[in-house]
Amino acid sequence: MGNKGLCGAPCFHFSECKIEKSRKWNAHIVLTYILSAAIVATLLVAFLCILKFRKHKVVNNSEVDQSGARWRRISYYEIQQATDRFNDGNLLGVGSFGRVYKGVLSYGTNVAVKVFNLGLEGAFRSFDAECEILRSVRHRNLTKIISSCSNMDFKALILSYMPNGSLERWLHSEHHGLSMIQRLNIMIDVAEAMDYLHNGGSVPIIHCDLKPSNILLDEDMVAHVTDFGIAKLLSGDDSITQTMNLATIGYMAPGEFLI
């Protein structure tokens, strides 16, 4: 008497016991949580497997690119069509050994076509140097070479197109400006590119002409070092002395061009 928590069979005038029902309800909740956790874990494992597969696929594609197996040969006629017969309206810039044009290949890819002026002294050597270096390096902060076109009368490199142009344009134009964060990011990008050239391969590479006009910015404002026409491979003891006086107009020490 007076024990309100007492329960039992209704025939004995006790209130109905709900312990068993409550246990069943708790078991149902536990089972639901277990199944939900199992589903989430399965989805997570599947996602990690897909991510690992895609990463492995990207690595394999990079290896194929380095071997040149998938490089597409581009003819002079295709370059001529892509640049609208080297129309001045597609001119991106003029360098020491030639001109750079924007081009659109037949399958819609935007490219930069660097056409060497073979009448200039050193143009053949510059073309050979860029081919030698760009075919053996791969880094997110270096300009990617897509293909080349070469014969006795015409030499050109087909490079990735950088929609935001050169760093020089952003530093010296009234219509463009860089925030401090963007400047720091560009300096880090260039420093990583230089570290890769100096220490990332079996033979150190010295750019010899690092300046704002030779740093290009992609659609995400990521910096890419370009123009390896006078770069040097330090494969011998006397190569260091050969780099001391190399540069073109506008060259500044790497740490100064963003100040």
Short mmCIF file of N, CA and C in Angstrom, two decimals, residues 139-142 187-199 205 210 223-225 228:
data_model
loop_
_atom_site.label_atom_id
_atom_site.label_comp_id
_atom_site.label_asym_id
_atom_site.label_seq_id
_atom_site.Cartn_x
_atom_site.Cartn_y
_atom_site.Cartn_z
N HIS A 139 56.17 20.84 -62.10
CA HIS A 139 55.86 21.48 -60.82
C HIS A 139 54.68 22.41 -61.05
N ARG A 140 53.82 22.52 -60.05
CA ARG A 140 52.62 23.34 -60.18
C ARG A 140 52.93 24.81 -60.39
N ASN A 141 54.14 25.25 -60.03
CA ASN A 141 54.50 26.66 -60.18
C ASN A 141 55.46 26.91 -61.34
N LEU A 142 55.55 25.97 -62.26
CA LEU A 142 56.30 26.15 -63.49
C LEU A 142 55.33 26.06 -64.67
N MET A 187 54.88 35.26 -53.82
CA MET A 187 56.27 35.07 -53.39
C MET A 187 56.52 33.62 -52.97
N ILE A 188 55.54 33.04 -52.27
CA ILE A 188 55.68 31.63 -51.86
C ILE A 188 55.71 30.72 -53.08
N ASP A 189 54.81 30.99 -54.05
CA ASP A 189 54.78 30.18 -55.28
C ASP A 189 56.12 30.23 -56.01
N VAL A 190 56.67 31.44 -56.15
CA VAL A 190 57.94 31.59 -56.85
C VAL A 190 59.07 30.92 -56.07
N ALA A 191 59.05 31.07 -54.74
CA ALA A 191 60.09 30.44 -53.92
C ALA A 191 60.04 28.92 -54.04
N GLU A 192 58.82 28.36 -54.09
CA GLU A 192 58.70 26.91 -54.23
C GLU A 192 59.20 26.45 -55.60
N ALA A 193 58.92 27.25 -56.63
CA ALA A 193 59.42 26.91 -57.97
C ALA A 193 60.94 26.94 -58.01
N MET A 194 61.53 27.96 -57.39
CA MET A 194 62.99 28.05 -57.37
C MET A 194 63.61 26.90 -56.57
N ASP A 195 62.99 26.56 -55.45
CA ASP A 195 63.51 25.46 -54.65
C ASP A 195 63.47 24.16 -55.44
N TYR A 196 62.38 23.96 -56.20
CA TYR A 196 62.28 22.75 -57.02
C TYR A 196 63.36 22.73 -58.10
N LEU A 197 63.59 23.87 -58.76
CA LEU A 197 64.61 23.93 -59.81
C LEU A 197 66.00 23.68 -59.24
N HIS A 198 66.27 24.22 -58.07
CA HIS A 198 67.60 24.11 -57.49
C HIS A 198 67.84 22.75 -56.84
N ASN A 199 66.79 22.19 -56.22
CA ASN A 199 67.00 21.00 -55.39
C ASN A 199 66.10 19.81 -55.73
N ILE A 205 68.97 23.45 -61.70
CA ILE A 205 68.67 24.34 -62.82
C ILE A 205 68.64 25.78 -62.29
N LEU A 210 64.92 35.64 -63.68
CA LEU A 210 63.68 35.74 -62.91
C LEU A 210 63.28 37.20 -62.73
N ALA A 223 51.01 31.60 -59.17
CA ALA A 223 52.14 32.05 -59.99
C ALA A 223 52.83 30.87 -60.65
N HIS A 224 53.26 31.09 -61.91
CA HIS A 224 54.00 30.09 -62.67
C HIS A 224 55.22 30.77 -63.30
N VAL A 225 56.38 30.24 -63.01
CA VAL A 225 57.62 30.78 -63.58
C VAL A 225 57.75 30.28 -65.02
N PHE A 228 62.57 29.88 -69.98
CA PHE A 228 63.83 29.24 -69.60
C PHE A 228 64.86 29.33 -70.73
#
